[in-house]
GROMACS .gro file of C-alpha atoms in nm:
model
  447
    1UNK     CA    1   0.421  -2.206  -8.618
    2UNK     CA    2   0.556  -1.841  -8.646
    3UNK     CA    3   0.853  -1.942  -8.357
    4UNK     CA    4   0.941  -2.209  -8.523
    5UNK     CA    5   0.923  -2.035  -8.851
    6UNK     CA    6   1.149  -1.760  -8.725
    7UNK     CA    7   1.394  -1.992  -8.549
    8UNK     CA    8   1.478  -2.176  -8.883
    9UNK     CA    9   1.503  -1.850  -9.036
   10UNK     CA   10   1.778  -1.778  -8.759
   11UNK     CA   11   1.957  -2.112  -8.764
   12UNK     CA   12   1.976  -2.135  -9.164
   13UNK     CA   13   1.842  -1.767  -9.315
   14UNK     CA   14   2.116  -1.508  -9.043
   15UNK     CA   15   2.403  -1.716  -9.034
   16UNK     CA   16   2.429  -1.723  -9.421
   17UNK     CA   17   2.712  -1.503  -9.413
   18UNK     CA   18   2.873  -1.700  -9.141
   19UNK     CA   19   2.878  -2.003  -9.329
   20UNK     CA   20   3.033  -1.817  -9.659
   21UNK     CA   21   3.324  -1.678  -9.409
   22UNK     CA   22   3.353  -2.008  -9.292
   23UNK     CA   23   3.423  -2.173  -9.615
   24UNK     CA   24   3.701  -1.921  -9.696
   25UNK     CA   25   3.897  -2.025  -9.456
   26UNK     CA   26   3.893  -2.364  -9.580
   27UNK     CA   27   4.174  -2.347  -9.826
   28UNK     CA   28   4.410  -2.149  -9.560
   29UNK     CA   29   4.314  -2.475  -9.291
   30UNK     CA   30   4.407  -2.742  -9.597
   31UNK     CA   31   4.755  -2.552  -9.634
   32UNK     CA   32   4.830  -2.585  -9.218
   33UNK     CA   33   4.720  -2.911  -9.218
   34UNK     CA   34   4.933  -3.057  -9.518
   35UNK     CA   35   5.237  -2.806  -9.435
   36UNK     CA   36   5.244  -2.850  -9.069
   37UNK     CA   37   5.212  -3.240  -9.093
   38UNK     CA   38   4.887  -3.201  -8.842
   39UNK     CA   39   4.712  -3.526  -8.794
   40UNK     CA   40   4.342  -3.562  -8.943
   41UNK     CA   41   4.216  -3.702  -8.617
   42UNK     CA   42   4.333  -3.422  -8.430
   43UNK     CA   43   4.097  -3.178  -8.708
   44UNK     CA   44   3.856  -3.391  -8.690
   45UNK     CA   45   3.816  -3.307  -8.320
   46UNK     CA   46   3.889  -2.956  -8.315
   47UNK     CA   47   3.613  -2.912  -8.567
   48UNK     CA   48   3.336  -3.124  -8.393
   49UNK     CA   49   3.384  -2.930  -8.117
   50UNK     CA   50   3.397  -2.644  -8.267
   51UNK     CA   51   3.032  -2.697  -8.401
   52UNK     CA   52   2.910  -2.838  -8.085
   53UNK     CA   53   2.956  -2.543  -7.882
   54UNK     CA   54   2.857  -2.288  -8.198
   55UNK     CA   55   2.504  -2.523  -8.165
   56UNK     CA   56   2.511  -2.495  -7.770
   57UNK     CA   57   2.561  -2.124  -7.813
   58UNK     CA   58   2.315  -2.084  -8.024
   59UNK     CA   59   2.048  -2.291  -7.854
   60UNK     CA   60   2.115  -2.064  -7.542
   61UNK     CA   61   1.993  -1.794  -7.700
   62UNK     CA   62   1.732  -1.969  -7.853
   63UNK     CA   63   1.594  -2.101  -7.568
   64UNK     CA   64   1.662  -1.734  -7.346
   65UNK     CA   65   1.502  -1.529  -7.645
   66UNK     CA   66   1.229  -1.801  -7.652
   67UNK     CA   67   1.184  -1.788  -7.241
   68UNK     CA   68   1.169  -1.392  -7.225
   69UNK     CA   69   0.858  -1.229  -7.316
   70UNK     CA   70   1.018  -0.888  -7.414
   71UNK     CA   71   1.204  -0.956  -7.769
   72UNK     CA   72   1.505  -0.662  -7.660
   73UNK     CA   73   1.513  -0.795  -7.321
   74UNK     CA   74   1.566  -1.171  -7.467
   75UNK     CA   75   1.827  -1.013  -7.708
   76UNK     CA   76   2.052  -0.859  -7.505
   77UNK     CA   77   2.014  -1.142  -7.231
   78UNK     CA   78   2.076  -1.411  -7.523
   79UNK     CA   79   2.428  -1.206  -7.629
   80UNK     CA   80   2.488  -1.183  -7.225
   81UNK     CA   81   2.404  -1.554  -7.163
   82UNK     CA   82   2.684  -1.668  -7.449
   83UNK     CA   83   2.920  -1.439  -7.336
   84UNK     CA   84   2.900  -1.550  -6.982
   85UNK     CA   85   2.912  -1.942  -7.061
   86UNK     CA   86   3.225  -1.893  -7.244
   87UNK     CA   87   3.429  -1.684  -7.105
   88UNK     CA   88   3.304  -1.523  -6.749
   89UNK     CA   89   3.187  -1.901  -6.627
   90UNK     CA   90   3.505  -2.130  -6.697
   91UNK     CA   91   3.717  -1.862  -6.534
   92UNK     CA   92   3.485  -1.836  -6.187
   93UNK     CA   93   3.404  -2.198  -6.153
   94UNK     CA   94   3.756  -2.369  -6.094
   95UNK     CA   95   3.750  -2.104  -5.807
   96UNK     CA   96   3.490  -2.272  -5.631
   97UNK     CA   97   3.570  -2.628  -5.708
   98UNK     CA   98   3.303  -2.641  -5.989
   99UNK     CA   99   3.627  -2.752  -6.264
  100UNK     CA  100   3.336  -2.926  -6.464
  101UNK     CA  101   3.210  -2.584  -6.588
  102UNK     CA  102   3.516  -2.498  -6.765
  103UNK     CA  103   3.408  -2.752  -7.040
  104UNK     CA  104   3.125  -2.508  -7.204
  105UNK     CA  105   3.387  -2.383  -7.445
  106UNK     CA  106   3.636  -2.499  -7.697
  107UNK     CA  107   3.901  -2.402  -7.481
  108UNK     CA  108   3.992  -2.735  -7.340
  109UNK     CA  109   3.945  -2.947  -7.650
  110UNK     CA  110   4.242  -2.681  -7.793
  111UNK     CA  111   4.407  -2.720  -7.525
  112UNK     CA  112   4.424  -3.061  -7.580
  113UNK     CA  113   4.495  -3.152  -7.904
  114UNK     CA  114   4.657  -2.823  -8.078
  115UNK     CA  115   4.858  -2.670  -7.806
  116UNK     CA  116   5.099  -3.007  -7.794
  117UNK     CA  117   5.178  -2.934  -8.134
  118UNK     CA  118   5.276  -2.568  -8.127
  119UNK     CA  119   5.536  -2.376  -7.984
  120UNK     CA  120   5.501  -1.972  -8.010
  121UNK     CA  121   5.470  -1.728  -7.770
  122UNK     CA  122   5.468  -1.634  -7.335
  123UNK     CA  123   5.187  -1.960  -7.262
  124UNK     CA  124   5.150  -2.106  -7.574
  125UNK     CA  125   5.371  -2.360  -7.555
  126UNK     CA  126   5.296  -2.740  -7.460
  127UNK     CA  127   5.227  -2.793  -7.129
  128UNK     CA  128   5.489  -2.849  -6.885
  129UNK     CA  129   5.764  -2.749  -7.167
  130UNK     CA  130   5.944  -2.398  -7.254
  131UNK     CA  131   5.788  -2.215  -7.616
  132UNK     CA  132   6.012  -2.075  -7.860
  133UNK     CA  133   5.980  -1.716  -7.732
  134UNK     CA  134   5.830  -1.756  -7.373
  135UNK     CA  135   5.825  -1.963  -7.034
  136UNK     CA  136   5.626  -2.235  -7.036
  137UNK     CA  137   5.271  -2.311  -7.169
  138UNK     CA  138   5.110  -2.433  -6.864
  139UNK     CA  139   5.098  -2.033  -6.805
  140UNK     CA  140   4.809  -2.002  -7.036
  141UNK     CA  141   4.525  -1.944  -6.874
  142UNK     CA  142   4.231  -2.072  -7.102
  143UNK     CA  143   4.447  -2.355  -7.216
  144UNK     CA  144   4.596  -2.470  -6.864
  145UNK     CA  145   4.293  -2.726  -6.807
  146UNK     CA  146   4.346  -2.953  -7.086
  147UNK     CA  147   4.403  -3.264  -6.834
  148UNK     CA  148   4.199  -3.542  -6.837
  149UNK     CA  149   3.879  -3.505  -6.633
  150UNK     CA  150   3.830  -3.635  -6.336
  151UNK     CA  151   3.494  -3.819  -6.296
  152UNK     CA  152   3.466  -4.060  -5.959
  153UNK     CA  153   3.737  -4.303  -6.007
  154UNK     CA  154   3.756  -4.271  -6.394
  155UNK     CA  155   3.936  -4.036  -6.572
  156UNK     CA  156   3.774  -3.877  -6.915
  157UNK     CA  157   3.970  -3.724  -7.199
  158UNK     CA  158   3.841  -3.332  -7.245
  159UNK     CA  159   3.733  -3.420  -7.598
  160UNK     CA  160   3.479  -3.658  -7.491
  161UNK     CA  161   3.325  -3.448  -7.173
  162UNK     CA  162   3.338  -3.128  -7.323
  163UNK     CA  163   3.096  -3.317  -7.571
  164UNK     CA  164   2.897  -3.507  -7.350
  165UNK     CA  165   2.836  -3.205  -7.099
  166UNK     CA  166   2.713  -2.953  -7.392
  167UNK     CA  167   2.541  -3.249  -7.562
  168UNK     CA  168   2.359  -3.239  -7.240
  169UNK     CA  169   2.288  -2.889  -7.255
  170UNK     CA  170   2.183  -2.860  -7.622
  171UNK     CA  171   1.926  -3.094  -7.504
  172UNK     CA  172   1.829  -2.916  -7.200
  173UNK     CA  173   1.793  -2.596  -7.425
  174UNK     CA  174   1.598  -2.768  -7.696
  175UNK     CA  175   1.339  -2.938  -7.454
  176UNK     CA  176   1.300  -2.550  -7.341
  177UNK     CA  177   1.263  -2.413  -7.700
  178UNK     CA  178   1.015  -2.675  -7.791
  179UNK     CA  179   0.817  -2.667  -7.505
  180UNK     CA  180   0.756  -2.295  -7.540
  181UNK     CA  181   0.674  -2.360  -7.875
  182UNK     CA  182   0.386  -2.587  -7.829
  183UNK     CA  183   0.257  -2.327  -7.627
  184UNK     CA  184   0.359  -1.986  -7.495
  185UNK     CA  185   0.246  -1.965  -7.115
  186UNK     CA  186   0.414  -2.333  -7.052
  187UNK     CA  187   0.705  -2.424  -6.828
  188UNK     CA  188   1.012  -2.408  -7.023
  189UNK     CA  189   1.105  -2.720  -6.820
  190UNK     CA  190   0.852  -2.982  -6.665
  191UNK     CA  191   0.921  -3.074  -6.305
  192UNK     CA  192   1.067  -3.440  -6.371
  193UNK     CA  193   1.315  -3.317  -6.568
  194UNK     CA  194   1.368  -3.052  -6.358
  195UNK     CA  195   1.444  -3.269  -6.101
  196UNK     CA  196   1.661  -3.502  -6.329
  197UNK     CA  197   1.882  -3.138  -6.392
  198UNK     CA  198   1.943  -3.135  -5.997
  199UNK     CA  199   1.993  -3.430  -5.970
  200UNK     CA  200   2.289  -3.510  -6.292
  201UNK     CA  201   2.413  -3.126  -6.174
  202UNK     CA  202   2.484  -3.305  -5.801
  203UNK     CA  203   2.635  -3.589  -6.001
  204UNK     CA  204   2.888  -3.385  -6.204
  205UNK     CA  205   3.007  -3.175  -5.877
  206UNK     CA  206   2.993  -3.505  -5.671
  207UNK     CA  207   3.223  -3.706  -5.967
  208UNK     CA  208   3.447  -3.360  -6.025
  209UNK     CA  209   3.527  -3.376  -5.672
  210UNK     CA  210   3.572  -3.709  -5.602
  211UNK     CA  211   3.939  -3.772  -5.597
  212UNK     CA  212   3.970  -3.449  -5.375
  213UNK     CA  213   3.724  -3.513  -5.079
  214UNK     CA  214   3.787  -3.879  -5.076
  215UNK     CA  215   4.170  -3.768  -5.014
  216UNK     CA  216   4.398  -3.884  -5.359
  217UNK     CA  217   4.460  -3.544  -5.454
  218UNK     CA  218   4.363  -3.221  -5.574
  219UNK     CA  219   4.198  -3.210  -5.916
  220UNK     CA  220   4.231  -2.799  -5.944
  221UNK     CA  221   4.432  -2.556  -5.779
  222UNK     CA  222   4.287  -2.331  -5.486
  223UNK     CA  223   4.441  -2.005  -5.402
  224UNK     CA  224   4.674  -2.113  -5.637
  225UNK     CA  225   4.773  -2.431  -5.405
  226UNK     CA  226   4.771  -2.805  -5.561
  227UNK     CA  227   4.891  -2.918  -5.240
  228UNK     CA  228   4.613  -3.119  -5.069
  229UNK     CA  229   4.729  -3.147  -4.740
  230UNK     CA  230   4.813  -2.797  -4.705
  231UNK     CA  231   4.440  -2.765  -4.788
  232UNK     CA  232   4.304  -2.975  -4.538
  233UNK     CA  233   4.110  -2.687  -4.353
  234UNK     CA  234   3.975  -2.502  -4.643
  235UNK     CA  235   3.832  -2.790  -4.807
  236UNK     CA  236   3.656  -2.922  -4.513
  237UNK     CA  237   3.497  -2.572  -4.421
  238UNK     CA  238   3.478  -2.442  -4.802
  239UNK     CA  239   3.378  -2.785  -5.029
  240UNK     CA  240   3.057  -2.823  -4.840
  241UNK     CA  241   2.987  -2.436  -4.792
  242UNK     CA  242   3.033  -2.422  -5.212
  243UNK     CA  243   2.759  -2.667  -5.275
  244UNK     CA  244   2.497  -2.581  -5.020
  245UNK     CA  245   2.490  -2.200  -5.224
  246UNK     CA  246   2.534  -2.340  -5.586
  247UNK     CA  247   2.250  -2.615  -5.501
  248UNK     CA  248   2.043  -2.320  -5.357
  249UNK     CA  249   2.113  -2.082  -5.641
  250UNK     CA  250   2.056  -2.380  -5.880
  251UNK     CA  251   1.700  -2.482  -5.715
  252UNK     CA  252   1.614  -2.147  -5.716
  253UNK     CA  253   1.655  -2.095  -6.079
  254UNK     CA  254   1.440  -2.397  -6.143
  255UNK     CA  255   1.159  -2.372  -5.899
  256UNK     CA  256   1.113  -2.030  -6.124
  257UNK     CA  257   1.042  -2.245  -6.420
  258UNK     CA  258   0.860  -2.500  -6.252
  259UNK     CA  259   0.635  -2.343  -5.992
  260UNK     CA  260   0.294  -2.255  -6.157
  261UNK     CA  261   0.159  -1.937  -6.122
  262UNK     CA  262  -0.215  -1.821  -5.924
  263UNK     CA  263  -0.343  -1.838  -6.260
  264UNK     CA  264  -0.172  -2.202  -6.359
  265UNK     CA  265  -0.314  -2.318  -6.038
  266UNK     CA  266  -0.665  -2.249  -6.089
  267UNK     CA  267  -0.650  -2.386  -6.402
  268UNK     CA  268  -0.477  -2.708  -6.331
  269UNK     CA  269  -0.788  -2.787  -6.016
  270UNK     CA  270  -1.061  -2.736  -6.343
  271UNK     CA  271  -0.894  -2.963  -6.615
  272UNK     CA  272  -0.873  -3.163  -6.333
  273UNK     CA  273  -1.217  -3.143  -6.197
  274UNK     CA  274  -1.311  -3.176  -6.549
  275UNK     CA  275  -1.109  -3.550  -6.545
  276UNK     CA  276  -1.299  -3.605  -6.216
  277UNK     CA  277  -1.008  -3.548  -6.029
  278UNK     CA  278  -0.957  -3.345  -5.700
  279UNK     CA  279  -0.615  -3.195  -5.863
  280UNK     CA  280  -0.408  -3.202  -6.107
  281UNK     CA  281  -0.158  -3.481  -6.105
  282UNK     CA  282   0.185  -3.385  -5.880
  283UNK     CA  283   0.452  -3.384  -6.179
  284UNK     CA  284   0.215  -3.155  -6.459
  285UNK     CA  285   0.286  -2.785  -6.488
  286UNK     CA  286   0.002  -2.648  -6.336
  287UNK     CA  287   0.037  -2.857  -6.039
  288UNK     CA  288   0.129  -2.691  -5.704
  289UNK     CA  289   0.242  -3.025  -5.509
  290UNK     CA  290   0.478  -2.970  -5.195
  291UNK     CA  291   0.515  -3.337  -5.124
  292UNK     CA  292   0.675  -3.374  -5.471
  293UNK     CA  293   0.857  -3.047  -5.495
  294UNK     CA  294   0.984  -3.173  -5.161
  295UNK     CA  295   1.212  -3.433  -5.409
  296UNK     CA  296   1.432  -3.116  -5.453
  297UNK     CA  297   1.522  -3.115  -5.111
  298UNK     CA  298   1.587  -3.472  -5.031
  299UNK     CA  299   1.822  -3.499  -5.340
  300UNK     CA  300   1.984  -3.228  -5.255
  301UNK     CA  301   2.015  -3.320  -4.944
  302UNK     CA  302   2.129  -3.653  -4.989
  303UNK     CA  303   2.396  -3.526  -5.254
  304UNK     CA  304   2.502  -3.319  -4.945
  305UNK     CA  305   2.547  -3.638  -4.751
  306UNK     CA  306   2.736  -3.807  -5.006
  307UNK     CA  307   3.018  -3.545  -5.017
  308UNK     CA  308   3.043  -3.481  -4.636
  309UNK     CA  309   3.000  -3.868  -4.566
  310UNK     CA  310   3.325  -3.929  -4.809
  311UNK     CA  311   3.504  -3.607  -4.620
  312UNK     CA  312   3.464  -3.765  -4.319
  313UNK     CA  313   3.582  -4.069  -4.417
  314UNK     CA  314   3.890  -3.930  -4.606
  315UNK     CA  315   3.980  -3.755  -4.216
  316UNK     CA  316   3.908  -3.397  -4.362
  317UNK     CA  317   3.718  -3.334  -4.031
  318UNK     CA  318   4.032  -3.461  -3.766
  319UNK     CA  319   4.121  -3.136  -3.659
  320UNK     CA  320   3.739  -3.061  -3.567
  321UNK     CA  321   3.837  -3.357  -3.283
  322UNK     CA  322   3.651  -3.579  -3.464
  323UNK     CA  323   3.275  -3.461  -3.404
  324UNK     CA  324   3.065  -3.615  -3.606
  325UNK     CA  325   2.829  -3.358  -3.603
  326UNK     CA  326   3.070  -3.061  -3.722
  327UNK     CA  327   2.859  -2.937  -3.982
  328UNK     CA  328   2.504  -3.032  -3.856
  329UNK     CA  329   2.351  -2.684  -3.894
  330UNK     CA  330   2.482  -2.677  -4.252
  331UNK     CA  331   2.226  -2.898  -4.404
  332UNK     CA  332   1.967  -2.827  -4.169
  333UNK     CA  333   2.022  -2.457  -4.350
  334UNK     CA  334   2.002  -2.597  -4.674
  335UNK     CA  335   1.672  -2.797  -4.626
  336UNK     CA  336   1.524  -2.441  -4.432
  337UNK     CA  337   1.613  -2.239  -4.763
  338UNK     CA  338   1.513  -2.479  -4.954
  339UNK     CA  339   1.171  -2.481  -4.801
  340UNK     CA  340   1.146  -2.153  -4.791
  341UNK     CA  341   1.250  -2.069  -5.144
  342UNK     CA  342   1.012  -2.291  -5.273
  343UNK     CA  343   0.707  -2.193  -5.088
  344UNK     CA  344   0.818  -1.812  -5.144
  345UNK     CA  345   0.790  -1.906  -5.487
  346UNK     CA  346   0.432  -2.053  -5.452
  347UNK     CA  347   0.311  -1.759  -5.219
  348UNK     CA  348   0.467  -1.430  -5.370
  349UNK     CA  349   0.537  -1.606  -5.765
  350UNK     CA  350   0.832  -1.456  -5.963
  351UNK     CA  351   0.841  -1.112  -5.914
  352UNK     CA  352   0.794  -1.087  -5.557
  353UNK     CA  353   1.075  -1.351  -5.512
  354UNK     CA  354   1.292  -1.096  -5.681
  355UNK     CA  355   1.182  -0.826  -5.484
  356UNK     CA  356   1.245  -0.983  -5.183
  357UNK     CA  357   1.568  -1.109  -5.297
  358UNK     CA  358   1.651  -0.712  -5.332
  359UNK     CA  359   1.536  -0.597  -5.001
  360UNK     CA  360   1.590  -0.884  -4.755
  361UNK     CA  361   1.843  -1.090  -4.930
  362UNK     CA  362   2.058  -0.832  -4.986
  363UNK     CA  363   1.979  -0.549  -4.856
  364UNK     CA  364   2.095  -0.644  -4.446
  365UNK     CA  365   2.419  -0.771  -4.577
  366UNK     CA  366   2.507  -0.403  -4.729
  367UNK     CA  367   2.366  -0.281  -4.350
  368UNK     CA  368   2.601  -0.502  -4.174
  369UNK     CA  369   2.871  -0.453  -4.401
  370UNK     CA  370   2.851  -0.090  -4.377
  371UNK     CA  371   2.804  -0.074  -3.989
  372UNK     CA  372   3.078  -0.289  -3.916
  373UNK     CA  373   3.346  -0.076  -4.155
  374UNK     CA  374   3.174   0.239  -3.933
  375UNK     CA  375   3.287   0.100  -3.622
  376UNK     CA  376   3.560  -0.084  -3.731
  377UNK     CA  377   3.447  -0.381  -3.563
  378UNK     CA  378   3.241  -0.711  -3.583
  379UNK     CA  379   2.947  -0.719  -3.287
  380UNK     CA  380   2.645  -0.916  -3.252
  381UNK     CA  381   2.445  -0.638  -3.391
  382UNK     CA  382   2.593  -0.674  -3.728
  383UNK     CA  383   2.538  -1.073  -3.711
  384UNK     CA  384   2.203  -1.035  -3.649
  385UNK     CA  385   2.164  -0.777  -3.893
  386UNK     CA  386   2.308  -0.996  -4.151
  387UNK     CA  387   2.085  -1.328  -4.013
  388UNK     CA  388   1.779  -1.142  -4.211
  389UNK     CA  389   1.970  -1.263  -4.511
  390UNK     CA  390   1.888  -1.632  -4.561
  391UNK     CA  391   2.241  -1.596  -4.777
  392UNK     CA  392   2.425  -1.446  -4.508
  393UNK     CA  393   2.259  -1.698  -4.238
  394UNK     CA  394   2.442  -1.990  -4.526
  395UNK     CA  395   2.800  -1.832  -4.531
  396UNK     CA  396   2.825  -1.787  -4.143
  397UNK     CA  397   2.738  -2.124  -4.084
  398UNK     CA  398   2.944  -2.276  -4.317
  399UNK     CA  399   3.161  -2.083  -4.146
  400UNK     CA  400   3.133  -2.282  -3.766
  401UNK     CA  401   3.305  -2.597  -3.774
  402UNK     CA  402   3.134  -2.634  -3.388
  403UNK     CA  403   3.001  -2.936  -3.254
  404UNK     CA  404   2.637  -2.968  -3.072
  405UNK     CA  405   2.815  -2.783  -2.771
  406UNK     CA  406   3.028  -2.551  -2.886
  407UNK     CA  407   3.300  -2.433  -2.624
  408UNK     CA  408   3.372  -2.064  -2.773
  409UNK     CA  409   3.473  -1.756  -2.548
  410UNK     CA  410   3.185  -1.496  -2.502
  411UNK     CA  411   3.346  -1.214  -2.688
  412UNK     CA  412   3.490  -1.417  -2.973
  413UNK     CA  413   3.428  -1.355  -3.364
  414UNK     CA  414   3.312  -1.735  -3.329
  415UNK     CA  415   3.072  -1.638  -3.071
  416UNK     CA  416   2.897  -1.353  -3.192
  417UNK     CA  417   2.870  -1.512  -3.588
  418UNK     CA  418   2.715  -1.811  -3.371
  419UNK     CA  419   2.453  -1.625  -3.239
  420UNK     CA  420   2.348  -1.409  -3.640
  421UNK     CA  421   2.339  -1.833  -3.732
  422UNK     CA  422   2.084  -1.870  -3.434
  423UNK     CA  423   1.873  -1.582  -3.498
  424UNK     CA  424   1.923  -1.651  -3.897
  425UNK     CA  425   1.767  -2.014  -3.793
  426UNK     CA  426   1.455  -1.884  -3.589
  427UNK     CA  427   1.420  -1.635  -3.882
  428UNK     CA  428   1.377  -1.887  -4.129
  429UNK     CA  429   1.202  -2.142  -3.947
  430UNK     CA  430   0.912  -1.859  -3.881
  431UNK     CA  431   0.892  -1.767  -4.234
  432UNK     CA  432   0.910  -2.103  -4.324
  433UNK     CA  433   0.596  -2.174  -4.109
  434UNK     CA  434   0.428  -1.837  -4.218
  435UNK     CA  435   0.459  -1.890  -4.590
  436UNK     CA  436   0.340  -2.258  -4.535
  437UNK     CA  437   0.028  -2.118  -4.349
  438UNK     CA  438  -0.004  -1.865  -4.610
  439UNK     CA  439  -0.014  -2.102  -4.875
  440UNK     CA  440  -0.253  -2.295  -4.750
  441UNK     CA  441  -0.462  -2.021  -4.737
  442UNK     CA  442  -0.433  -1.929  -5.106
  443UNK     CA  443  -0.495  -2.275  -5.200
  444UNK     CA  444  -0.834  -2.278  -5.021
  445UNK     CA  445  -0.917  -1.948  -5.196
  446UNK     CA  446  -0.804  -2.041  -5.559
  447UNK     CA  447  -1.010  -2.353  -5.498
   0.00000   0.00000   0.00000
């Protein structure tokens, strides 16, 4: 009762004063609206929008504050969280292909429906036209992706994704809220719809991307290039190097809200003993099922498929001389760190994730780094320096468009990152196989 107590007392007690500053400008939006002959419809939008996203911002720091069990740590990671969605996020994600992302703000809807109306200043102006007192608006930069969204074959108006995507979210957010509210040591998600985030997150990349790796064009600029077949090499080595690390990063951030704890564990196998069962059922919280966390991987997987399956089709992979197999070690890296972020999870729980994430994730790729710049070279020492990285291991070989032979000279850059990608492989398979003994053990002893 007191959370929920104290999150109506944020949602209607705080914001108080925000509503009263709100309703002053009232009068001042009734005089633009009748003066500058602006359609109702077009309002009607901005403002729904508008109060989508102030509710999606808000239930992001609802459900961080609610997640974190320090208040000031929850606080400051709440004020970080809406900061980053709206205006660090949309920035980084057309970068990498994720264009979707850009649809957490209000940007786009404005972009859409008020920018055609105004003319003012250097990228202000409607897009693909000259303002009054600058070049033209397609230069601004938070208002340049008003287009219609591409989604598979469809095409979506901004107004109505931007809503449907932080609809989404509020949901997402809530579900997390609520479910910490029923009780404080529970998952903030469950594991179904855990899986059901991976799986509508592969969706949205997979539909964003469509008209680019089935070959009709590019949806968002790279490098500043719109040209698709001047593009042709970067998409098919970058597109499918792009998803492998934001699926990773992505399952990574939920198998921290879904995997149980020691403690969890124990006391899922007596409820369940208790129900004269020999565990707990594989989708509840306290459950520690591999065969069903093993649904991660295989959608993940077969996401993977789908986009490098319609690549290959499109001819992105001619100039590899047609080898089926170019990227076979790619997803054979994403199932090993899948695998072994998930049982790292079960064996050394939250905090010793992050502490190997410090010292073996990171940690060899600032060695390698650094040694290379010392010698002013790349050797095979660096590589398999950098192979202790599982994220390292990812980028280099996302980085070999090779075949099952590959025909490279001895001494060349391909060469030596091939063999950091071999030793990265052993490297993972052993853990893999170590943390999957080691588990086992645990499980015998917390029965």
């Amino acid at each position: 009762v007191a959370p929920l107590r104290n999150v109506v007392g944020y949602l209607f007690g705080l914001p108080v004063l925000e509503y009263a500053m709100f309703a002053l400008t009232l009068p001042h939006l009734a005089f633009v609206v009748v003066k500058g002959n602006i359609p109702l419809t077009t309002v009607f939008s901005v403002y729904l929008v508008f109060f989508v996203c102030a509710i999606f911002y808000h239930m992001t720091a609802i459900a961080v504050g609610m997640v974190m069990k320090r208040w000031i740590w929850g606080y400051l990671l709440s004020i970080f969280s809406v900061a980053f969605l709206n205006l660090i996020l949309p920035a980084l994600a057309s970068q990498f292909g994720l264009k979707f992302l850009q649809y957490l703000s209000v940007f786009p809807v404005i972009g859409q429906k008020v920018v055609p109306l105004v003319e003012g200043p250097a990228g202000f102006g409607p897009p693909g036209q000259p303002g009054e007192f600058g070049p033209p608006g397609d230069d601004a930069p938070f208002f340049s992706f008003a287009d219609p969204v591409p989604f598979f074959d469809w095409m979506l108006s901004p107004f109505w994704f931007t809503l449907l995507l932080q609809s989404g979210l509020i949901v997402t957010f809530a579900s997390m809220s609520v479910r910490r509210w029923q009780k404080e040591n529970k998952h903030s998600l469950s594991k179904p719809y855990a899986l059901g985030v991976l799986a509508v997150f592969i969706v949205l990349v997979t539909g964003n991307l469509w008209p680019a790796i089935t070959g009709q064009y590019l949806p968002f600029a790279i490098f500043g290039i719109n040209n698709l077949n001047a593009l042709v090499e970067v998409i098919a080595i970058g597109l499918p190097l792009v998803y492998v690390i934001a699926i990773w990063f992505l399952c990574n951030f939920l198998f921290a809200n879904v995997v149980p704890t020691h403690h969890d564990y124990v006391r899922g196998v007596r409820r369940a003993a208790k129900r004269n069962r020999k565990a707990a059922l594989p989708w509840e919280d306290d459950s520690a099922n591999i065969p069903f966390m093993s649904l991660f991987i295989v959608v993940a997987l077969l996401g993977y498929w789908v986009v490098y399956s319609r690549m290959m089709a499109a001819g992105f992979m001619d100039f590899l001389d047609g080898t089926g197999f170019a990227h076979w070690r790619l997803p054979l890296g994403l199932g090993l760190v899948l695998c072994y972020s998930l049982l790292l999870f079960q064996v050394l729980q939250y905090r010793g994730v992050l502490l190997t994430a410090l010292l073996l994730w990171l940690l060899p790729i600032l060695v390698a780094i650094v040694s290379a710049a010392a010698i002013d070279d790349l050797t095979r020492f660096q590589t398999v320096v950098a192979s202790l990285s599982p994220l390292a291991t990812i980028i280099m070989t996302g980085m070999l468009p090779s075949g099952w032979v590959p025909a490279f000279d001895a001494q060349s850059e391909m060469a030596i990152m091939l063999t950091g990608v071999n030793t990265g492989f052993v490297l993972l398979t052993a853990q893999v196989v170590f943390l999957g003994f080691r588990w086992r053990q645990l499980r015998q002893t917390l029965n």
